[in-house]
Coordinates of C-alpha atoms and ligand atoms in Angstrom, one line a residue:
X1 CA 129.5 102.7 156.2
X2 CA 130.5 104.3 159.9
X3 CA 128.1 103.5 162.6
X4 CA 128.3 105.3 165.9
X5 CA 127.5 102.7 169.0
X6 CA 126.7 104.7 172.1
X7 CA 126.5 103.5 175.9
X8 CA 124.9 106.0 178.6
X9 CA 125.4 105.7 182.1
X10 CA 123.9 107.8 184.9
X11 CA 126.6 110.4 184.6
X12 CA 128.4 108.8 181.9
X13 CA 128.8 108.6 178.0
X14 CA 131.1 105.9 176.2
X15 CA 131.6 105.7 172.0
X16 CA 133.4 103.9 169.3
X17 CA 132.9 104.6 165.7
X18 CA 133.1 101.7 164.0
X19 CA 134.2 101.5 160.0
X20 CA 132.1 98.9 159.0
X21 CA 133.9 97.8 155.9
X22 CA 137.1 96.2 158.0
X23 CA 135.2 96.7 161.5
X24 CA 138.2 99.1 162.4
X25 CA 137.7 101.1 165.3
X26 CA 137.7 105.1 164.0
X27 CA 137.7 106.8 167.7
X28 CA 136.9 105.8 170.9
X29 CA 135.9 107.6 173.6
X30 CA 134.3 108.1 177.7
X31 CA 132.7 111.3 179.1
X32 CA 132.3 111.2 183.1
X33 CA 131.1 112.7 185.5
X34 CA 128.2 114.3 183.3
X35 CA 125.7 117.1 185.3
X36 CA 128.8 117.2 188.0
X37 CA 131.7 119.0 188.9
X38 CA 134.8 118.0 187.0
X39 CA 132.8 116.6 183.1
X40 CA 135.5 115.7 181.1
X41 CA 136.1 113.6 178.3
X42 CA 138.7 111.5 176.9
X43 CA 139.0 111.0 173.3
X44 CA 141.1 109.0 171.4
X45 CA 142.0 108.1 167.8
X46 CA 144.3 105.5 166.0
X47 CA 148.3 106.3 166.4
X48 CA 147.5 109.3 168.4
X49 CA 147.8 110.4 172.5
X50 CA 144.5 110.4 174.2
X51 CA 142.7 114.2 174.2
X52 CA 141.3 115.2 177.4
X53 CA 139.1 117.7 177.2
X54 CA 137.7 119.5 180.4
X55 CA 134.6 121.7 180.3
X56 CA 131.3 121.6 182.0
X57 CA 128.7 119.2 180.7
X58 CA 125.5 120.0 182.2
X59 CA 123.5 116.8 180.8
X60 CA 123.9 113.7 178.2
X61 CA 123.1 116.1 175.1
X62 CA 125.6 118.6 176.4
X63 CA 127.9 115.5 176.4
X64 CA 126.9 114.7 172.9
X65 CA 127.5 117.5 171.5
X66 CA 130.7 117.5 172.6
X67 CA 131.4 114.2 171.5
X68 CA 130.6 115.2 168.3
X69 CA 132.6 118.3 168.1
X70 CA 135.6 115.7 169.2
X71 CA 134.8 113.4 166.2
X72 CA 134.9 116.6 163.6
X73 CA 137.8 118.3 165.3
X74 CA 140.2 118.8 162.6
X75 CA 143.4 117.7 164.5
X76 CA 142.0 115.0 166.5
X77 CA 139.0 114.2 165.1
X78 CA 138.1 110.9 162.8
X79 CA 135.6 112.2 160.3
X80 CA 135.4 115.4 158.3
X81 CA 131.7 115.7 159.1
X82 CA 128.4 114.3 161.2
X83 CA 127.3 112.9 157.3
X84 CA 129.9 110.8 157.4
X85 CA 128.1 109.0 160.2
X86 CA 125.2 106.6 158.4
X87 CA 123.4 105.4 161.6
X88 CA 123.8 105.2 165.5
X89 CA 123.6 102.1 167.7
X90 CA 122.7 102.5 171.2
X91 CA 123.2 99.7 173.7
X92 CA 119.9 99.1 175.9
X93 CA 119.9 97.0 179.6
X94 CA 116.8 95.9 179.3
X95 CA 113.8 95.2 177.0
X96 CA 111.6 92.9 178.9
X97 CA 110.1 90.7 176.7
X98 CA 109.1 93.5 174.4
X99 CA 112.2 92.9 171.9
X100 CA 114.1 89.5 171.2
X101 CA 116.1 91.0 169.1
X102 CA 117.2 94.5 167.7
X103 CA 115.3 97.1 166.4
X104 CA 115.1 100.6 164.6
X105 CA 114.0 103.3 167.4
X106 CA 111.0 104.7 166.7
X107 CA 108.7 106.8 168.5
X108 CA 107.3 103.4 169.5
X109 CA 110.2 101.8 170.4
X110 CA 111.1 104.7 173.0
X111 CA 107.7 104.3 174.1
X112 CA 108.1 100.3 174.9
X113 CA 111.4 101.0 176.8
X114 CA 109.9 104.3 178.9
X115 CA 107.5 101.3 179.9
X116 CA 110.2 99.0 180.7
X117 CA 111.6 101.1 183.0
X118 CA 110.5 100.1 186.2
X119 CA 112.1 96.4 185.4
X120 CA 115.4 98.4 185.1
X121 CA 114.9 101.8 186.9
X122 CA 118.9 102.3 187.3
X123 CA 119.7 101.4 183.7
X124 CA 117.1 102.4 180.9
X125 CA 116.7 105.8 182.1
X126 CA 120.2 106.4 181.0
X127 CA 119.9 104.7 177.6
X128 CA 116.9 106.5 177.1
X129 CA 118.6 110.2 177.6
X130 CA 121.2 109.1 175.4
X131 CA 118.9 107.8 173.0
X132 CA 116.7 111.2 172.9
X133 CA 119.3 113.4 173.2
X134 CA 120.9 111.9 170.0
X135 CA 117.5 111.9 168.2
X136 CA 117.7 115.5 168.9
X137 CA 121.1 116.5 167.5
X138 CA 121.0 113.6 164.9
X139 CA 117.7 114.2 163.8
X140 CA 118.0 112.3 160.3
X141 CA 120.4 109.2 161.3
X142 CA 118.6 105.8 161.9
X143 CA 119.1 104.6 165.6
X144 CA 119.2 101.0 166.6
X145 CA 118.7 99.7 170.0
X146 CA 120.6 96.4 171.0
X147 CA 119.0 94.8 174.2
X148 CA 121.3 93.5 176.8
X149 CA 118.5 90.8 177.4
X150 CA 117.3 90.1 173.7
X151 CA 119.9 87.4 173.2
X152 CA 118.3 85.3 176.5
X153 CA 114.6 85.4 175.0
X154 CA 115.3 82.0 173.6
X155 CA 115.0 80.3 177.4
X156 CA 111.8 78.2 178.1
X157 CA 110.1 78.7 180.8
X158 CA 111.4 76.5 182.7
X159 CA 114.4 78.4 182.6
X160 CA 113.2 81.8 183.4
X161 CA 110.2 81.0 186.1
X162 CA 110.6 81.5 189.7
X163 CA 108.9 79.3 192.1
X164 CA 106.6 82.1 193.2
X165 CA 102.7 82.7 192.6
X166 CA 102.1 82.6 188.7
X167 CA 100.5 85.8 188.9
X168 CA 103.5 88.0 189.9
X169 CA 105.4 86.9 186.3
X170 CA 101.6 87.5 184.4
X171 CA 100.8 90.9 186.4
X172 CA 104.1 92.1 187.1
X173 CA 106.8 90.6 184.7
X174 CA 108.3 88.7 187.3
X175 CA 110.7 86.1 185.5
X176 CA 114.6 86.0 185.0
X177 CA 115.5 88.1 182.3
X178 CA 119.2 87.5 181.7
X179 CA 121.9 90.2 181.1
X180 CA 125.0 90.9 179.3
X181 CA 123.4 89.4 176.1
X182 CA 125.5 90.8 173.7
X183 CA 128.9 89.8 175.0
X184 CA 127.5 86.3 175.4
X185 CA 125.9 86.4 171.9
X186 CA 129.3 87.7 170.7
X187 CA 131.8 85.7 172.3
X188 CA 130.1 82.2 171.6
X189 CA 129.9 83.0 167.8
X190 CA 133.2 84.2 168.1
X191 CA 134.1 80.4 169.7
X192 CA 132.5 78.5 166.8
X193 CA 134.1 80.7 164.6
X194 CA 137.8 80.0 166.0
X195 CA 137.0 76.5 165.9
X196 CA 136.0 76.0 161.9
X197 CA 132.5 75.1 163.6
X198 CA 129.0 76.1 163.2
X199 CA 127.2 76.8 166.1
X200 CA 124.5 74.6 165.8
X201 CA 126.9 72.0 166.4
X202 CA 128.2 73.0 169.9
X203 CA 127.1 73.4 173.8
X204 CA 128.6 76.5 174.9
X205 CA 129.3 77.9 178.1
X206 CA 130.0 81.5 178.4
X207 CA 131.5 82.7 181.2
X208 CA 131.4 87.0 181.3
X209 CA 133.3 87.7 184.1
X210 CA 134.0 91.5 184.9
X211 CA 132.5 94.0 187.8
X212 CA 129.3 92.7 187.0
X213 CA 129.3 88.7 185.9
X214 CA 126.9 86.2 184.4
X215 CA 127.3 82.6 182.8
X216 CA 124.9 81.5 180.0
X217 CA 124.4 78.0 178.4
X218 CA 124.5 78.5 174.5
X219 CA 122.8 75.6 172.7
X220 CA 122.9 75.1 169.4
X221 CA 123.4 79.1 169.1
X222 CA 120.4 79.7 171.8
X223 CA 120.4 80.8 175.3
X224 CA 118.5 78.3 177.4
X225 CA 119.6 79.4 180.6
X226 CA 121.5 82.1 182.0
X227 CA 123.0 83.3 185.8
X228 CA 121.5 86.5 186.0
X229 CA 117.6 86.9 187.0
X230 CA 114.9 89.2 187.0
X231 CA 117.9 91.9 187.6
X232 CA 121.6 91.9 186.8
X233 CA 121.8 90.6 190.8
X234 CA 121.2 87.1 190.6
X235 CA 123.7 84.3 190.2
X236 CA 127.7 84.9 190.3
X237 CA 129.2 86.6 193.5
X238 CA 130.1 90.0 191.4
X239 CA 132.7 92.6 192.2
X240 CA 129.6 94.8 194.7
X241 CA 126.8 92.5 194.1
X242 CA 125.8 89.5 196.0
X243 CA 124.6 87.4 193.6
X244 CA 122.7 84.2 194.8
X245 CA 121.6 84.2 198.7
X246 CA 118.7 82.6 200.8
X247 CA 116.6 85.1 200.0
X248 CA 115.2 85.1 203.8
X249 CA 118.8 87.1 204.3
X250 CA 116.8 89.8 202.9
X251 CA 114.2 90.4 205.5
X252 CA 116.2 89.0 208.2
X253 CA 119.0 92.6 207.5
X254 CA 116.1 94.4 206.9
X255 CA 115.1 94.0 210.6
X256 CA 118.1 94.0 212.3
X257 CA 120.1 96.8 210.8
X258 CA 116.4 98.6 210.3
X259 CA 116.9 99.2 206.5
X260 CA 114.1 100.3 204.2
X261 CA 113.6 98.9 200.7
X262 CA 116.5 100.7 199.0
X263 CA 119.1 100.2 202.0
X264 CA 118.9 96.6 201.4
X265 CA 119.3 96.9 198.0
X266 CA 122.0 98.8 198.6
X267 CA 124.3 96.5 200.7
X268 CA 123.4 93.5 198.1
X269 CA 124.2 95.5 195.1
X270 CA 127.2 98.5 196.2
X271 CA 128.4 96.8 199.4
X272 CA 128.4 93.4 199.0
X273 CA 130.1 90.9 196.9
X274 CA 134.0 90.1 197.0
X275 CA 134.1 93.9 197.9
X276 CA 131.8 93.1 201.1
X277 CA 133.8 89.9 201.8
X278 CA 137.5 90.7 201.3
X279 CA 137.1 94.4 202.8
X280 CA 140.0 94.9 200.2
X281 CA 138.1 96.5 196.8
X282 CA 136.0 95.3 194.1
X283 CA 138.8 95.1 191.6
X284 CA 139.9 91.6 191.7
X285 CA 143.5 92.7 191.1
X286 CA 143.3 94.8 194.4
X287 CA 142.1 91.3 195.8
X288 CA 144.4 88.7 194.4
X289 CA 147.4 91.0 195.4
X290 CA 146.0 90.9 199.0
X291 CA 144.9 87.2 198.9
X292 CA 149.3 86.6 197.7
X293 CA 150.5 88.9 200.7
X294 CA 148.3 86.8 203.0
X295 CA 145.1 88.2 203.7
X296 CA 142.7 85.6 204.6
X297 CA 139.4 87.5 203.7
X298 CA 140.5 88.1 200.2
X299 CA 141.5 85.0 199.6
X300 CA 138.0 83.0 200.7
X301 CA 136.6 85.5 199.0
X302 CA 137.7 84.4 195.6
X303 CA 137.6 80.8 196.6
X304 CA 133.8 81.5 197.1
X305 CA 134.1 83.4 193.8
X306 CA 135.5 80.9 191.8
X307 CA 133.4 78.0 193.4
X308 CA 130.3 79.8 192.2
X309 CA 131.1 79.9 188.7
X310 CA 132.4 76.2 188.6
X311 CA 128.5 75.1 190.2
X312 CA 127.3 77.1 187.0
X313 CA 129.3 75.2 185.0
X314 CA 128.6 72.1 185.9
X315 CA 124.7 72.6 186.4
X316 CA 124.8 74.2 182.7
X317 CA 126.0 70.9 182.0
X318 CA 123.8 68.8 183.4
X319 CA 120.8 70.8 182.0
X320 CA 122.4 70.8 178.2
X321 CA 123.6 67.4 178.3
X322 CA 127.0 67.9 178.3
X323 CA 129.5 71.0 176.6
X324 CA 131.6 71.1 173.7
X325 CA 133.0 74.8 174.8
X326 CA 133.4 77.0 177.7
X327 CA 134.5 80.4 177.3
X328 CA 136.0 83.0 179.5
X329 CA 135.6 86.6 178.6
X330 CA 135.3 90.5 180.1
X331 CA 137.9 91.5 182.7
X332 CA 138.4 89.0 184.7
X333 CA 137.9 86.2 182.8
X334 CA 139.8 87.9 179.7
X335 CA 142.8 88.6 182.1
X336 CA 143.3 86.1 185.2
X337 CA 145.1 83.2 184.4
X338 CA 144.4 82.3 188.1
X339 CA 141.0 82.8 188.1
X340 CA 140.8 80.5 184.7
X341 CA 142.6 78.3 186.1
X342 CA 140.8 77.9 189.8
X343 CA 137.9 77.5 187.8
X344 CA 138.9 74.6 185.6
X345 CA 140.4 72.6 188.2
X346 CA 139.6 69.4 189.0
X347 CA 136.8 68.9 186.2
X348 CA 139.5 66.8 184.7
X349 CA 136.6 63.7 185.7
X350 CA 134.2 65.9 183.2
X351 CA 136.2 66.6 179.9
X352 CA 137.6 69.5 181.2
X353 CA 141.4 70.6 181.6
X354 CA 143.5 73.5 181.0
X355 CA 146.7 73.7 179.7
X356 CA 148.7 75.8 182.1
X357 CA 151.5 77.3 179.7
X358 CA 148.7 78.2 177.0
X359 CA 146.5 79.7 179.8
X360 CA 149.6 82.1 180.4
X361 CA 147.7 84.6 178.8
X362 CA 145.6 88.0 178.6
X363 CA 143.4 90.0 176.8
X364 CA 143.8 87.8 174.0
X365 CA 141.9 85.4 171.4
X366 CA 143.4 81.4 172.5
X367 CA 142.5 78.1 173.0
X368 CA 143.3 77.7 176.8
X369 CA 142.6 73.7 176.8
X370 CA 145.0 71.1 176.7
X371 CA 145.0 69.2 173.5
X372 CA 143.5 66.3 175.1
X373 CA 140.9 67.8 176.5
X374 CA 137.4 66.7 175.2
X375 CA 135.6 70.3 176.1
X376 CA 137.9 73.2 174.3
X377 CA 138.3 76.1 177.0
X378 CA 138.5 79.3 175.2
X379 CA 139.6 82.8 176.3
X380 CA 137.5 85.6 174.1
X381 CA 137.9 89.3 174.4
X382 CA 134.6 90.6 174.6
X383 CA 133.8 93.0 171.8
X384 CA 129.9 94.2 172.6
X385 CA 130.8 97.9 170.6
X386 CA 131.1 95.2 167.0
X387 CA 128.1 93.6 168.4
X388 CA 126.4 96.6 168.6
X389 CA 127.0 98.2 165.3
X390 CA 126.9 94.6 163.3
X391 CA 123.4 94.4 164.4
X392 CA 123.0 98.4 163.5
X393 CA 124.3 97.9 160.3
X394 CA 122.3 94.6 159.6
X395 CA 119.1 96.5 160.6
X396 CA 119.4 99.4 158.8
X397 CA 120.6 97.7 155.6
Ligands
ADP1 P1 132.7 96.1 183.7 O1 132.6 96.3 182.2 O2 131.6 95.2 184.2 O3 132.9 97.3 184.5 P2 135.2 94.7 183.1 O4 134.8 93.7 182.1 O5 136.0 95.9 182.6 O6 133.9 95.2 183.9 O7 136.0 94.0 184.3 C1 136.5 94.7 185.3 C2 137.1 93.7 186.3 O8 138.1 93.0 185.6 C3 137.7 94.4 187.5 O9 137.3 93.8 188.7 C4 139.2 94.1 187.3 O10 139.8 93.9 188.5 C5 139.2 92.8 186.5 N1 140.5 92.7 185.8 C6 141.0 93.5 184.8 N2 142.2 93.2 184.5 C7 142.6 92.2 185.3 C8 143.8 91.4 185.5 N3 144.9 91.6 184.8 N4 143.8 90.4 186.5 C9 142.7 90.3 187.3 N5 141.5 91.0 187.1 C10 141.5 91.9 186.2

């Protein structure tokens, strides 16, 4: 069984097919800069050099079609033909509260998420042209969506309402939504897994720190409350995005630097973050390199940063009772033994401490903690792409 996953961007197209019997990764693959000058894409199998290949791609199904002429190529393709590919996962922001879990696409289901688009106007038009454009060329392949916010439909309410008129979450969907549900989903199964547990069993924190960042509280294998809101803004200070603010800040830039509607929203989700207060980048490496040769801005920056997640932490804590786990995953949290370790210290008081020689490490499955820590610390490379096509395969089983 070989299942395709498939993640569209704006101008961009990233795949992994996925053997299913050992969950081996057949190729992997990113096309860029799709409708623009310069399309390429970069292709890559097992034991062999990366393929570039550089020719115009005039839209997502042009991109496709490429990708699958990469995948048959006799010299540096993985399969011998499209049969060999038994269905197609595509990874989807946002659902709304139409889908708590995965499903089949349908006519019906590409109906529900053109309707969601206004709750996610940057990300599901994407996933949708990469979802028709492979209904096109793979006309008789089943095609499962996985939701970025299905795994967070488990909150209660009083996890997801805002303290704003009733009516706007009734008439308008206004709620939090949470994000990045399938690397949470992923990494704290992955966590009860390492530990010869069952999830039931264990509070979980999972920490998904990359560009973009959210924390979620895992109960008992459940979401019941998660950092990001009714968008993928809320909550941790992200690489461009502001995360939590008074939201009077809002209308108070609007007048003064006379910005519209979309100019705000652009300085709180391109300009702002530890990009907008280092001044350095948005890559964090770009920032802790400044923040070592002195630079003040970059290194408040992450001290704000890393403050931020720890008043997650410990308010997921409060609010489950207590944790069992906390897990660091995604770029930053998969790779900086700094930031793991700013971010653990001084919870000694709650169960919490790191052992700083076993936290010398990155991109890689460990227990971080020190053995007499009550609360294992875990660091989890985040796998969404298995996620994708376990729930894929699962579904069209
Ligand atoms: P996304 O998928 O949201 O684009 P990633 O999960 O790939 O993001 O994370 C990207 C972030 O991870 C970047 O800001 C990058 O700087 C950070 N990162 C990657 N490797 C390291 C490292 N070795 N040390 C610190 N930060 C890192």
């Amino acid at each position: 069984m070989k299942v395709l996953v498939i993640n569209c961007g704006s101008s961009s197209l990233k795949y992994q097919l996925i053997d299913m019997t050992d969950e081996s990764v057949l190729a992997i693959g990113l096309v860029e800069r799709i409708g623009i000058d310069g399309s390429v894409l970069k292709h890559e199998t097992p034991g062999r050099d990366k393929e570039i290949i550089e020719e115009p791609m005039q839209d997502h199904k042009d991109a496709l079609k490429h990708v699958m002429d990469a995948l048959v190529n006799k010299e540096y393709g993985a399969i011998k033909s499209m049969d060999e590919i038994n269905a197609v996962g595509h990874r989807v922001v946002h659902a709304g509260e139409k889908f708590a879990s995965s499903v089949i696409i349908t006519d019906e289901v590409v109906k529900a998420l053109e309707e969601c688009i206004e709750l996610a106007p940057l990300h599901n038009p994407p996933n949708l042209i990469g979802i028709n454009a492979c209904r096109e060329i793979l006309p008789t392949i089943p095609m499962v969506a996985v939701f970025d916010t299905a795994f967070h439909q488990t909150m209660p309410k009083s996890s997801y309402l805002y303290g704003i008129p009733y009516e706007y979450y009734t008439d308008f969907g206004v709620r939090r939504y949470g994000f990045h549900g399938t690397s949470h989903k992923y990494v704290s199964y992955r966590a009860a897994e390492m530990l010869g547990k069952d999830i039931k069993d264990l509070k979980i924190i999972t920490c998904h720190l990359g560009n973009g960042a959210s924390v979620a509280a895992v109960d008992g294998g459940e979401v019941v409350d998660t950092s990001m809101g009714f968008t993928p803004l809320e909550g941790l200070i992200m690489g461009t995005r502001c995360g939590d603010m008074d939201p009077a800040i809002v209308t108070f830039l609007m007048k003064k630097l006379n910005l519209d509607a979309d100019g705000i929203n652009d300085v709180m989700n391109k300009k702002s973050g530890v990009f907008g207060m280092s001044g350095v980048s948005s890559d964090f490496r770009d920032i802790e390199n400044a923040a070592s040769e002195g630079n003040e801005r970059a290194a408040i920056a992450l001290e704000t940063y890393y403050k931020r997640v720890k008043k997650y932490i410990g308010s997921y804590m409060a609010e489950m009772g207590g944790v069992d786990v906390i897990v660091f995953t995604a770029g930053l949290g998969e790779n900086s033994i700094d930031a793991r370790e700013e971010i653990c210290g001084g919870l000694e008081r709650l169960g919490i401490s790191i052992d700083k020689v076993e936290n010398k490490v990155r991109g890689k499955e460990k227990v971080i903690s020190a053995a007499d820590s009550a609360v294992k610390v875990l660091c989890i490379p985040t796998n969404e792409e298995v996620m994708i096509a376990r729930d894929t395969l699962e579904l069209v089983k």
